[in-house]
Amino acid sequence: MNEDICKEIRLVNNILKAEDFIRLRIETGFAEIPVEHARKALQNGLINVSALYRGELVGMGRLVGDGAMYWYLQETASKRCWKFSRIEKSGGPDGVGFCDKSSF
């Protein structure tokens, strides 16, 4: 992937909509889920990160856990043309910082 393109990717916390979450899951090969399940998953997750390229959603990741001791990256998904790019290898703009600030 062109380094200049990677520099244009913006990672934004907690803007992912249920419909976009479902669409990216399907494009990645995950099973389709009902919109209500997607909404609940996003609400109950600790943080979700959206990867935007020129305003278009091209990838996402979700951090889940108990909010005190356990944190894990539940899933990452990106459009097929972005597979294996840096957006799937990034923990988000502040994933580790979020864990540090939110732990007891």
PDB file of C-alpha atoms in Angstrom:
ATOM      1  CA  MET A   1       0.000   0.000   0.000  1.00  0.00           C
ATOM      2  CA  ASN A   2       1.288   3.432  -0.914  1.00  0.00           C
ATOM      3  CA  GLU A   3       2.719   5.257   2.131  1.00  0.00           C
ATOM      4  CA  ASP A   4       1.103   8.527   1.009  1.00  0.00           C
ATOM      5  CA  ILE A   5      -2.330   6.893   1.065  1.00  0.00           C
ATOM      6  CA  CYS A   6      -1.694   5.495   4.542  1.00  0.00           C
ATOM      7  CA  LYS A   7      -0.903   9.008   5.769  1.00  0.00           C
ATOM      8  CA  GLU A   8      -4.382  10.102   4.671  1.00  0.00           C
ATOM      9  CA  ILE A   9      -6.164   7.517   6.841  1.00  0.00           C
ATOM     10  CA  ARG A  10      -7.789   9.035   9.911  1.00  0.00           C
ATOM     11  CA  LEU A  11      -8.613   6.854  12.917  1.00  0.00           C
ATOM     12  CA  VAL A  12     -11.627   8.117  14.847  1.00  0.00           C
ATOM     13  CA  ASN A  13     -13.030   6.704  18.076  1.00  0.00           C
ATOM     14  CA  ASN A  14     -16.664   5.777  18.669  1.00  0.00           C
ATOM     15  CA  ILE A  15     -18.394   7.006  15.514  1.00  0.00           C
ATOM     16  CA  LEU A  16     -19.172   3.595  14.023  1.00  0.00           C
ATOM     17  CA  LYS A  17     -22.848   3.104  13.162  1.00  0.00           C
ATOM     18  CA  ALA A  18     -24.535  -0.296  13.394  1.00  0.00           C
ATOM     19  CA  GLU A  19     -25.293  -0.394   9.671  1.00  0.00           C
ATOM     20  CA  ASP A  20     -21.658   0.335   8.761  1.00  0.00           C
ATOM     21  CA  PHE A  21     -20.472  -2.258  11.279  1.00  0.00           C
ATOM     22  CA  ILE A  22     -22.679  -4.882   9.614  1.00  0.00           C
ATOM     23  CA  ARG A  23     -21.602  -3.871   6.099  1.00  0.00           C
ATOM     24  CA  LEU A  24     -17.892  -4.133   6.947  1.00  0.00           C
ATOM     25  CA  ARG A  25     -18.460  -7.488   8.672  1.00  0.00           C
ATOM     26  CA  ILE A  26     -20.142  -8.844   5.532  1.00  0.00           C
ATOM     27  CA  GLU A  27     -17.418  -7.454   3.221  1.00  0.00           C
ATOM     28  CA  THR A  28     -14.812  -9.170   5.412  1.00  0.00           C
ATOM     29  CA  GLY A  29     -16.562 -12.527   5.355  1.00  0.00           C
ATOM     30  CA  PHE A  30     -18.115 -12.458   8.820  1.00  0.00           C
ATOM     31  CA  ALA A  31     -21.732 -13.525   9.244  1.00  0.00           C
ATOM     32  CA  GLU A  32     -24.467 -10.937   8.856  1.00  0.00           C
ATOM     33  CA  ILE A  33     -26.068  -9.982  12.165  1.00  0.00           C
ATOM     34  CA  PRO A  34     -29.318  -8.169  12.981  1.00  0.00           C
ATOM     35  CA  VAL A  35     -29.079  -4.376  13.354  1.00  0.00           C
ATOM     36  CA  GLU A  36     -30.191  -4.568  17.000  1.00  0.00           C
ATOM     37  CA  HIS A  37     -27.356  -6.993  17.799  1.00  0.00           C
ATOM     38  CA  ALA A  38     -24.875  -4.663  16.139  1.00  0.00           C
ATOM     39  CA  ARG A  39     -26.175  -1.665  18.102  1.00  0.00           C
ATOM     40  CA  LYS A  40     -25.950  -3.578  21.389  1.00  0.00           C
ATOM     41  CA  ALA A  41     -22.435  -4.810  20.570  1.00  0.00           C
ATOM     42  CA  LEU A  42     -21.254  -1.272  19.815  1.00  0.00           C
ATOM     43  CA  GLN A  43     -22.904   0.124  22.959  1.00  0.00           C
ATOM     44  CA  ASN A  44     -21.400  -2.567  25.186  1.00  0.00           C
ATOM     45  CA  GLY A  45     -17.919  -2.435  23.697  1.00  0.00           C
ATOM     46  CA  LEU A  46     -15.253  -0.362  25.403  1.00  0.00           C
ATOM     47  CA  ILE A  47     -14.163   1.517  22.313  1.00  0.00           C
ATOM     48  CA  ASN A  48     -14.532   1.187  18.567  1.00  0.00           C
ATOM     49  CA  VAL A  49     -12.226   2.746  16.016  1.00  0.00           C
ATOM     50  CA  SER A  50     -13.195   3.703  12.487  1.00  0.00           C
ATOM     51  CA  ALA A  51     -10.611   4.114   9.720  1.00  0.00           C
ATOM     52  CA  LEU A  52     -11.591   6.869   7.297  1.00  0.00           C
ATOM     53  CA  TYR A  53      -9.970   7.573   3.943  1.00  0.00           C
ATOM     54  CA  ARG A  54     -11.081  10.881   2.445  1.00  0.00           C
ATOM     55  CA  GLY A  55     -14.241  10.692   4.535  1.00  0.00           C
ATOM     56  CA  GLU A  56     -15.111   7.133   3.500  1.00  0.00           C
ATOM     57  CA  LEU A  57     -15.243   4.355   6.098  1.00  0.00           C
ATOM     58  CA  VAL A  58     -12.678   1.768   4.977  1.00  0.00           C
ATOM     59  CA  GLY A  59     -12.108  -0.190   8.188  1.00  0.00           C
ATOM     60  CA  MET A  60     -12.893  -0.631  11.853  1.00  0.00           C
ATOM     61  CA  GLY A  61     -11.811  -2.358  15.047  1.00  0.00           C
ATOM     62  CA  ARG A  62     -13.487  -2.993  18.409  1.00  0.00           C
ATOM     63  CA  LEU A  63     -11.949  -3.249  21.868  1.00  0.00           C
ATOM     64  CA  VAL A  64     -13.998  -5.210  24.394  1.00  0.00           C
ATOM     65  CA  GLY A  65     -13.423  -6.372  27.949  1.00  0.00           C
ATOM     66  CA  ASP A  66     -14.518  -5.931  31.543  1.00  0.00           C
ATOM     67  CA  GLY A  67     -13.268  -2.357  31.913  1.00  0.00           C
ATOM     68  CA  ALA A  68     -10.920  -3.203  34.767  1.00  0.00           C
ATOM     69  CA  MET A  69      -8.460  -5.975  33.959  1.00  0.00           C
ATOM     70  CA  TYR A  70      -9.213  -7.597  30.632  1.00  0.00           C
ATOM     71  CA  TRP A  71      -9.068  -5.915  27.233  1.00  0.00           C
ATOM     72  CA  TYR A  72      -8.967  -7.540  23.856  1.00  0.00           C
ATOM     73  CA  LEU A  73      -9.358  -6.642  20.238  1.00  0.00           C
ATOM     74  CA  GLN A  74     -12.560  -8.414  19.287  1.00  0.00           C
ATOM     75  CA  GLU A  75     -12.413  -7.924  15.565  1.00  0.00           C
ATOM     76  CA  THR A  76     -10.994  -5.836  12.808  1.00  0.00           C
ATOM     77  CA  ALA A  77     -12.547  -5.458   9.409  1.00  0.00           C
ATOM     78  CA  SER A  78     -11.684  -3.502   6.310  1.00  0.00           C
ATOM     79  CA  LYS A  79     -12.855  -3.226   2.760  1.00  0.00           C
ATOM     80  CA  ARG A  80     -11.209  -5.806   0.540  1.00  0.00           C
ATOM     81  CA  CYS A  81      -9.016  -3.269  -1.253  1.00  0.00           C
ATOM     82  CA  TRP A  82      -7.548  -2.294   2.144  1.00  0.00           C
ATOM     83  CA  LYS A  83      -6.838  -5.827   3.405  1.00  0.00           C
ATOM     84  CA  PHE A  84      -3.490  -6.248   5.140  1.00  0.00           C
ATOM     85  CA  SER A  85      -2.891  -2.522   5.169  1.00  0.00           C
ATOM     86  CA  ARG A  86      -1.817  -0.642   8.249  1.00  0.00           C
ATOM     87  CA  ILE A  87      -5.409   0.046   9.243  1.00  0.00           C
ATOM     88  CA  GLU A  88      -5.836  -3.600  10.243  1.00  0.00           C
ATOM     89  CA  LYS A  89      -2.624  -3.544  12.250  1.00  0.00           C
ATOM     90  CA  SER A  90      -3.395  -0.405  14.239  1.00  0.00           C
ATOM     91  CA  GLY A  91      -4.928  -0.493  17.707  1.00  0.00           C
ATOM     92  CA  GLY A  92      -6.493   2.872  17.076  1.00  0.00           C
ATOM     93  CA  PRO A  93      -5.474   6.385  17.926  1.00  0.00           C
ATOM     94  CA  ASP A  94      -5.580   5.783  21.664  1.00  0.00           C
ATOM     95  CA  GLY A  95      -6.390   2.131  22.300  1.00  0.00           C
ATOM     96  CA  VAL A  96      -3.655   1.533  24.882  1.00  0.00           C
ATOM     97  CA  GLY A  97      -4.172   4.936  26.480  1.00  0.00           C
ATOM     98  CA  PHE A  98      -7.875   4.178  26.802  1.00  0.00           C
ATOM     99  CA  CYS A  99      -7.072   0.951  28.675  1.00  0.00           C
ATOM    100  CA  ASP A 100      -4.624   2.713  30.992  1.00  0.00           C
ATOM    101  CA  LYS A 101      -7.053   5.522  31.826  1.00  0.00           C
ATOM    102  CA  SER A 102     -10.021   3.216  32.311  1.00  0.00           C
ATOM    103  CA  SER A 103      -8.420   0.561  34.528  1.00  0.00           C
ATOM    104  CA  PHE A 104      -8.784   0.606  38.266  1.00  0.00           C
TER     105      PHE A 104
END
